[in-house]
mmCIF file of C-alpha atoms and ligand atoms in Angstrom:
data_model
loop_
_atom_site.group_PDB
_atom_site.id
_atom_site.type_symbol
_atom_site.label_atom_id
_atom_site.label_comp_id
_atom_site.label_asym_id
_atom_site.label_seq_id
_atom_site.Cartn_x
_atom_site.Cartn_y
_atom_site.Cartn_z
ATOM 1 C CA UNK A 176 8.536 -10.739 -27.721
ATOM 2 C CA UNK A 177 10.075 -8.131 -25.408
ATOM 3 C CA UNK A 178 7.430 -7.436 -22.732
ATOM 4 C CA UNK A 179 7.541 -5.808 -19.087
ATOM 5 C CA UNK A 180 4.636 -6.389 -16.742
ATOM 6 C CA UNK A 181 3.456 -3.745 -14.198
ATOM 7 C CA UNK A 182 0.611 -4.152 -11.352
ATOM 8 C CA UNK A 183 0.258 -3.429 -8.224
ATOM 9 C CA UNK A 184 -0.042 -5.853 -5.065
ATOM 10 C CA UNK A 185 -2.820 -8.021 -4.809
ATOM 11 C CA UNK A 186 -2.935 -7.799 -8.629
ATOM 12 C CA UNK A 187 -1.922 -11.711 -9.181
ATOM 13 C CA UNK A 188 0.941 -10.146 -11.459
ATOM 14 C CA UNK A 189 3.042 -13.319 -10.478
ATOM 15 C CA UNK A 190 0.529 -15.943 -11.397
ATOM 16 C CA UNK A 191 -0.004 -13.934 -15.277
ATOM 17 C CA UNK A 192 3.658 -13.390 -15.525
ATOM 18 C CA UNK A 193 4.120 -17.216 -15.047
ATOM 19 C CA UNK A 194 1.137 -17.855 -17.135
ATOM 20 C CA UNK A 195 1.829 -15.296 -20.190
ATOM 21 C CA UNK A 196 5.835 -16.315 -20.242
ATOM 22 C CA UNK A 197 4.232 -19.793 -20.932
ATOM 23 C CA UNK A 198 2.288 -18.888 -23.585
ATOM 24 C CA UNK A 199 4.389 -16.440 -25.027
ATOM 25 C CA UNK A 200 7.168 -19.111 -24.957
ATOM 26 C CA UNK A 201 9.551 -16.274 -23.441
ATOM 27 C CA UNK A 202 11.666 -16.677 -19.921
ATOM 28 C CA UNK A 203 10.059 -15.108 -16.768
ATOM 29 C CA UNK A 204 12.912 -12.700 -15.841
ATOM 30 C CA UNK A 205 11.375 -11.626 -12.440
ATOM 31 C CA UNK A 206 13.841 -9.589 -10.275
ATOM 32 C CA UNK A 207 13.078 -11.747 -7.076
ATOM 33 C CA UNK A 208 14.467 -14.923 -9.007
ATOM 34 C CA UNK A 209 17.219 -12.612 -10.041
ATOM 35 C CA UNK A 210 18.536 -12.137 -6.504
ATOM 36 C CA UNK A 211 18.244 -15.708 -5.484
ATOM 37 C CA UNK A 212 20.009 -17.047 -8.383
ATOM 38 C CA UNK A 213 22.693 -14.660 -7.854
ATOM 39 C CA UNK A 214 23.052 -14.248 -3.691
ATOM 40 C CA UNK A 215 23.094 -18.462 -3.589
ATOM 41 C CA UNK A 216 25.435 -18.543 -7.046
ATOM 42 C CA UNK A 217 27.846 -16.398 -4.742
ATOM 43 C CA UNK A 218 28.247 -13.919 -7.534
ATOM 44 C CA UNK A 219 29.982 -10.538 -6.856
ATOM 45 C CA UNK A 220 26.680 -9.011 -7.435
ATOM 46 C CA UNK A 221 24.847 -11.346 -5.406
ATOM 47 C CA UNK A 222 27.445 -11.016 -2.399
ATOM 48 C CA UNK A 223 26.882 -6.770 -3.095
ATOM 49 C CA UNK A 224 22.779 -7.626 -3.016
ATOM 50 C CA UNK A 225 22.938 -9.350 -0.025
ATOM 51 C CA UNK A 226 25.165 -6.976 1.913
ATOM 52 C CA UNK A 227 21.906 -4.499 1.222
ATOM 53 C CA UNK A 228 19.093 -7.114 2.085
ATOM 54 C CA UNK A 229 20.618 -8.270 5.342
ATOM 55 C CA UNK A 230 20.518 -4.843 6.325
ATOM 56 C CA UNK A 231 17.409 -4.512 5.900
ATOM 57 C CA UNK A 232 18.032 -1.818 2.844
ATOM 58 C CA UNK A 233 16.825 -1.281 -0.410
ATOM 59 C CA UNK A 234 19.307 -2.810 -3.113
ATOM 60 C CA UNK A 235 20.892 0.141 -5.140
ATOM 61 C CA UNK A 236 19.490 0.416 -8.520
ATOM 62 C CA UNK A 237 23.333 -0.119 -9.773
ATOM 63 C CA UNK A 238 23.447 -3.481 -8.194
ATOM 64 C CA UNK A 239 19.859 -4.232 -9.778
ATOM 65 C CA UNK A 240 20.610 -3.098 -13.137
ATOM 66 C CA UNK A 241 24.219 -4.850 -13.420
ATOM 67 C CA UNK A 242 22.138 -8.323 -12.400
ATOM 68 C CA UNK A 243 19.193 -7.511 -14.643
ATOM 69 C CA UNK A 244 21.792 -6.679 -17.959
ATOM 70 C CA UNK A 245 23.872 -10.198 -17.124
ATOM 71 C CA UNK A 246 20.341 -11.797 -16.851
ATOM 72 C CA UNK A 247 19.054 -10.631 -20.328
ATOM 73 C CA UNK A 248 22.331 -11.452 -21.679
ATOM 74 C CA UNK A 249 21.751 -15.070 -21.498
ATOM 75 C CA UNK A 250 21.123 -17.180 -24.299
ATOM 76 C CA UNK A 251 17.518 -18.008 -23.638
ATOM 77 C CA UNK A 252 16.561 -14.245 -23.717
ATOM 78 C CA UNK A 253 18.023 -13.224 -26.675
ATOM 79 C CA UNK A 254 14.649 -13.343 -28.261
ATOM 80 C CA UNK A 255 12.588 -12.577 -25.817
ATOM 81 C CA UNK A 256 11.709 -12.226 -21.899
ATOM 82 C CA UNK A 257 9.216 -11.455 -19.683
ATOM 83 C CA UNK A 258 10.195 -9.046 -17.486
ATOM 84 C CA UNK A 259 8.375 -8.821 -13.380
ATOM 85 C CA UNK A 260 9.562 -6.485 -10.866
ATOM 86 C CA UNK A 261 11.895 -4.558 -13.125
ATOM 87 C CA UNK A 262 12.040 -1.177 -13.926
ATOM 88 C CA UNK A 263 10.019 -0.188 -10.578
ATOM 89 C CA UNK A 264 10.566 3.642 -11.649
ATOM 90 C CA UNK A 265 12.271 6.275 -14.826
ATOM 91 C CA UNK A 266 15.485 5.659 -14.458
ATOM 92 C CA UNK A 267 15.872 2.048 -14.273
ATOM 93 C CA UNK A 268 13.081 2.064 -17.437
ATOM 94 C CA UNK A 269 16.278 4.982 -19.000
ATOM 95 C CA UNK A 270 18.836 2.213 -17.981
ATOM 96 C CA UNK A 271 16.340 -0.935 -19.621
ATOM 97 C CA UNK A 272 16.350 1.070 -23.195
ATOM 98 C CA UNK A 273 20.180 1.623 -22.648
ATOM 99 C CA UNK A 274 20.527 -1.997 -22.356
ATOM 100 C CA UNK A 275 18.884 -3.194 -24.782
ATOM 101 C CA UNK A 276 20.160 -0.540 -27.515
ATOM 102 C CA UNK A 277 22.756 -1.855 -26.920
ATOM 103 C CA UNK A 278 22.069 -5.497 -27.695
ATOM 104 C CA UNK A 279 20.039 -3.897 -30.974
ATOM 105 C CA UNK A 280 16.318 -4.630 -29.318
ATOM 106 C CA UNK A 281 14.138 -2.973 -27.632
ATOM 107 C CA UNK A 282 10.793 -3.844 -25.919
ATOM 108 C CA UNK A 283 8.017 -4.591 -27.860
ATOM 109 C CA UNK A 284 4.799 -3.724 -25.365
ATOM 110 C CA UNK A 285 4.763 -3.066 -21.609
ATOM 111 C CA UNK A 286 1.581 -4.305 -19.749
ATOM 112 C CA UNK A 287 -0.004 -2.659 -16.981
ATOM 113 C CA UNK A 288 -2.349 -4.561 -14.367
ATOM 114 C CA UNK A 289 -4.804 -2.183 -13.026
ATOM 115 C CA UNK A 290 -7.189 -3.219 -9.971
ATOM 116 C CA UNK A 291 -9.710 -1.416 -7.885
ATOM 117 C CA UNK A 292 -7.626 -0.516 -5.038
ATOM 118 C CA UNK A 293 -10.969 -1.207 -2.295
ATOM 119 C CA UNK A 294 -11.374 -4.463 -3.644
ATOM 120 C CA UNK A 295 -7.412 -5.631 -3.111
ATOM 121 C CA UNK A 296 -8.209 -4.376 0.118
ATOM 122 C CA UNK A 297 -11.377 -6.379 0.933
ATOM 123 C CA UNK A 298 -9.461 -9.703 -0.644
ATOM 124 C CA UNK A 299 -6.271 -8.889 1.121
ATOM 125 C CA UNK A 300 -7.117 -8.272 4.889
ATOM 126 C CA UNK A 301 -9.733 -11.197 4.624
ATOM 127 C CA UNK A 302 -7.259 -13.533 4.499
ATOM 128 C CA UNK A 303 -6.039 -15.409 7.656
ATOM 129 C CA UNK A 304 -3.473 -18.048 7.515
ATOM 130 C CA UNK A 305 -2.781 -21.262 10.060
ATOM 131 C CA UNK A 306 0.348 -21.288 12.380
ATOM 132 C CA UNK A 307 0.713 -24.826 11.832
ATOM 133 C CA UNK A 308 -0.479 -26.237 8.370
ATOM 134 C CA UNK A 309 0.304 -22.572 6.232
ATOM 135 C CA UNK A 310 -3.102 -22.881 5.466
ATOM 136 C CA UNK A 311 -4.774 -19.512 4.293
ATOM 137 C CA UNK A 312 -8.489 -18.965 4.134
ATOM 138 C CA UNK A 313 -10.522 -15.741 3.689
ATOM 139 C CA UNK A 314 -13.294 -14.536 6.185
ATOM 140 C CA UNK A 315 -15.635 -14.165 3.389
ATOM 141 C CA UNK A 316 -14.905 -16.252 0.259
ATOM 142 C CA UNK A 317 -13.477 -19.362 1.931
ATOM 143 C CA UNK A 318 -13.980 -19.188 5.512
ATOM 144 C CA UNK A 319 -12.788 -22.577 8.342
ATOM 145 C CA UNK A 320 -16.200 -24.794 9.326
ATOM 146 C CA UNK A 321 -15.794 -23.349 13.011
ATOM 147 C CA UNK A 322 -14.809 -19.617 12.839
ATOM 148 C CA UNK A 323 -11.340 -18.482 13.276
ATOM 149 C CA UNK A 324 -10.245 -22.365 13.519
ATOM 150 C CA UNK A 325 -8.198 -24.006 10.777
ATOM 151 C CA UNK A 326 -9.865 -27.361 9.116
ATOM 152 C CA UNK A 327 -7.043 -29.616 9.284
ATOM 153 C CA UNK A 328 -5.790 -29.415 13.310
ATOM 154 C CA UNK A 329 -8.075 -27.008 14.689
ATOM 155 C CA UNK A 330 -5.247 -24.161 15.382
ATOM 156 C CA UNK A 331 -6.324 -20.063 15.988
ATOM 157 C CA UNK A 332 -5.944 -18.668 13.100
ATOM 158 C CA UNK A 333 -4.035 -15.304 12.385
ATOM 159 C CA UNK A 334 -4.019 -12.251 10.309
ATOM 160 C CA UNK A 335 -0.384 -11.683 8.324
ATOM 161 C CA UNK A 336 1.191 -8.708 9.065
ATOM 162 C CA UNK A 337 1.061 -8.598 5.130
ATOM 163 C CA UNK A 338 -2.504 -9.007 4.917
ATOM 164 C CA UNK A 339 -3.195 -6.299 7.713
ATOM 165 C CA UNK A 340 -5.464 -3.175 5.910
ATOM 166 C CA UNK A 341 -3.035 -0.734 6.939
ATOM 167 C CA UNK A 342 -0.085 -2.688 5.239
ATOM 168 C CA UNK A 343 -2.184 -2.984 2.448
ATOM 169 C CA UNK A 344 -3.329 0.338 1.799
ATOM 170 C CA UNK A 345 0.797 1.398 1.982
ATOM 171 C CA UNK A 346 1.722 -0.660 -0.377
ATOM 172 C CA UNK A 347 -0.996 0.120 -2.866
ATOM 173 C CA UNK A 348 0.360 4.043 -1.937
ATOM 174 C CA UNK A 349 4.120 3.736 -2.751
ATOM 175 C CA UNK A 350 2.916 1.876 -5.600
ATOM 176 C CA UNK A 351 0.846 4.363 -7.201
ATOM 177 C CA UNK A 352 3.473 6.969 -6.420
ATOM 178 C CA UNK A 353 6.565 5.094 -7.490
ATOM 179 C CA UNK A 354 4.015 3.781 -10.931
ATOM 180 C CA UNK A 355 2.249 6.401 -11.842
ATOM 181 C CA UNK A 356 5.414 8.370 -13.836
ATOM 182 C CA UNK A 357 6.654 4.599 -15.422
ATOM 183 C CA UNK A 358 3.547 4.114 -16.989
ATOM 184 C CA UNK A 359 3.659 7.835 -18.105
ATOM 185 C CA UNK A 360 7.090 7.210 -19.538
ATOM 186 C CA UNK A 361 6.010 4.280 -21.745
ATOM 187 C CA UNK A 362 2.977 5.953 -22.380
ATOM 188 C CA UNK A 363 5.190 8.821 -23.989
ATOM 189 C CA UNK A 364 7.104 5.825 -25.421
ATOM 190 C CA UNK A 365 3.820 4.546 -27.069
ATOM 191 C CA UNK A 366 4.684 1.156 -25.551
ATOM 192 C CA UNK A 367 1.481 1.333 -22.517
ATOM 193 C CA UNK A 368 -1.056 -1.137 -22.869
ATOM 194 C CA UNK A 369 -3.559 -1.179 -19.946
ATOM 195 C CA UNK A 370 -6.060 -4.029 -18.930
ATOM 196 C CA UNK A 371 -7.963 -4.498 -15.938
ATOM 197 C CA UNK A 372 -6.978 -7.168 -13.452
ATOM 198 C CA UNK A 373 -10.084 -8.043 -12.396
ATOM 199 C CA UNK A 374 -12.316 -11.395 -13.171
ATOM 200 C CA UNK A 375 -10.993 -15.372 -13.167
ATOM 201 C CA UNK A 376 -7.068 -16.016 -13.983
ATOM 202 C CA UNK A 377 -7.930 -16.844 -16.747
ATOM 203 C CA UNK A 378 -10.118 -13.938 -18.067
ATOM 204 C CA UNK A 379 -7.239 -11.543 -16.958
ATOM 205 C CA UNK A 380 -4.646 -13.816 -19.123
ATOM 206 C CA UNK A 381 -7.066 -13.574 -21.638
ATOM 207 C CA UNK A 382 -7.430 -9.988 -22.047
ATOM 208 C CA UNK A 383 -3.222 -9.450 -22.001
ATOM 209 C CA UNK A 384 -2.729 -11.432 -24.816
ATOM 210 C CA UNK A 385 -5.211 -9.641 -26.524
ATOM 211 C CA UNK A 386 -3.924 -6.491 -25.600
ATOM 212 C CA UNK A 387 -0.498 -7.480 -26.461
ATOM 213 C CA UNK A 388 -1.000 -9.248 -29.335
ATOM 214 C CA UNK A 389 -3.004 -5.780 -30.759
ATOM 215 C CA UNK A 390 -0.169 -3.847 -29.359
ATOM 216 C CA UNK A 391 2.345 -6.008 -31.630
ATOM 217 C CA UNK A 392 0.266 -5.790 -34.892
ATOM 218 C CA UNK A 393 0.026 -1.911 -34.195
ATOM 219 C CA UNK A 394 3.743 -1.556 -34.018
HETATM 220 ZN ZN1 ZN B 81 -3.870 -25.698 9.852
#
């Protein structure tokens, strides 16, 4: 099982992609593990990647793809991965068929999380977090006893920078506009399958494996 998993923030893509890899019995090759395995491994790649992130820049896509190829090189994903965070747009998805053409696979399905983009937003910016404990409640749907005051110590509680609407609602934009011609691609590609991210953990898990596993009898 060859799969790629798309969705943008707010999504819970990192909680399915753990989940699904699990039941799929295929590694969770997430791009974020990726970097950390190779910047504290002191690879050449990693040393390259980190030269980028301390700057505050964008890794090149090179830099990405050469760690993502040695990645699904490894033994455990010869027959099978999970892939999160990777491709992010057309040409790394170009350089992902290249790669695995070449180790005589290709991907099997590629799953897309979709979400209604006001409701990430009412989630999101409810959420404030404690200085001291890392706490994090929501306003609405698990608000402190005394308002604005965490449970355990009583500290003034605080709105992430990451959690602030504005930040949000950017991230949900250069997702849509860096997304929106992937999923065409493996649309084209006949690979797309599309469920909505909405509903418990477990509902959402749910409905991928049934989309995945119709996707697989299909092909
Ligand atoms: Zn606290």
């Amino acid at each position: 099982m060859r799969a790629v998993l798309v969705g943008p923030p707010g999504a819970g893509k990192g909680t399915q992609a753990q989940i699904l890899a699990e039941e799929l019995s295929v590694p969770k090759v997430s791009t974020g593990d990726i970097f950390r395995a190779n910047v504290s491994g002191g690879t050449e790649l990693g040393k390259k990647a980190k030269e980028f992130m301390d700057r505050g820049d964008l890794v090149p896509d090179e830099v990405t793809n050469a760690m993502v190829k040695d990645r699904l090189a490894q033994d455990d994903a010869t027959e099978g991965f999970l892939l999160d965070g990777f491709p992010r747009n057309v040409p790394q998805a170009q350089t992902l068929k290249g790669m695995l053409s070449d180790l005589g696979s290709g991907l099997d399905v590629v799953l897309e999380l979709r979400v209604d983009e006001e409701e990430v937003v009412k989630r999101l910016s409810g959420r404030r977090s404690c200085p001291e404990c890392g706490r994090v409640y929501h306003v609405e749907y698990d608000a402190p006893r005394s308002e604005g005051k965490c449970d355990n110590e009583g500290a003034e509680l605080y709105q992430r920078e990451d959690d602030r609407e504005e930040t949000i609602r950017h991230r949900l934009k250069v997702y849509r506009e860096q997304t929106a011609p992937l999923v065409e691609f493996y649309a084209a590609e006949g690979l797309l399958a599309t469920i909505a991210a909405t509903g418990s953990v477990a509902e959402v898990t749910a409905r991928a494996k049934a989309a995945i596993a119709e996707k697989r009898s299909a092909a």
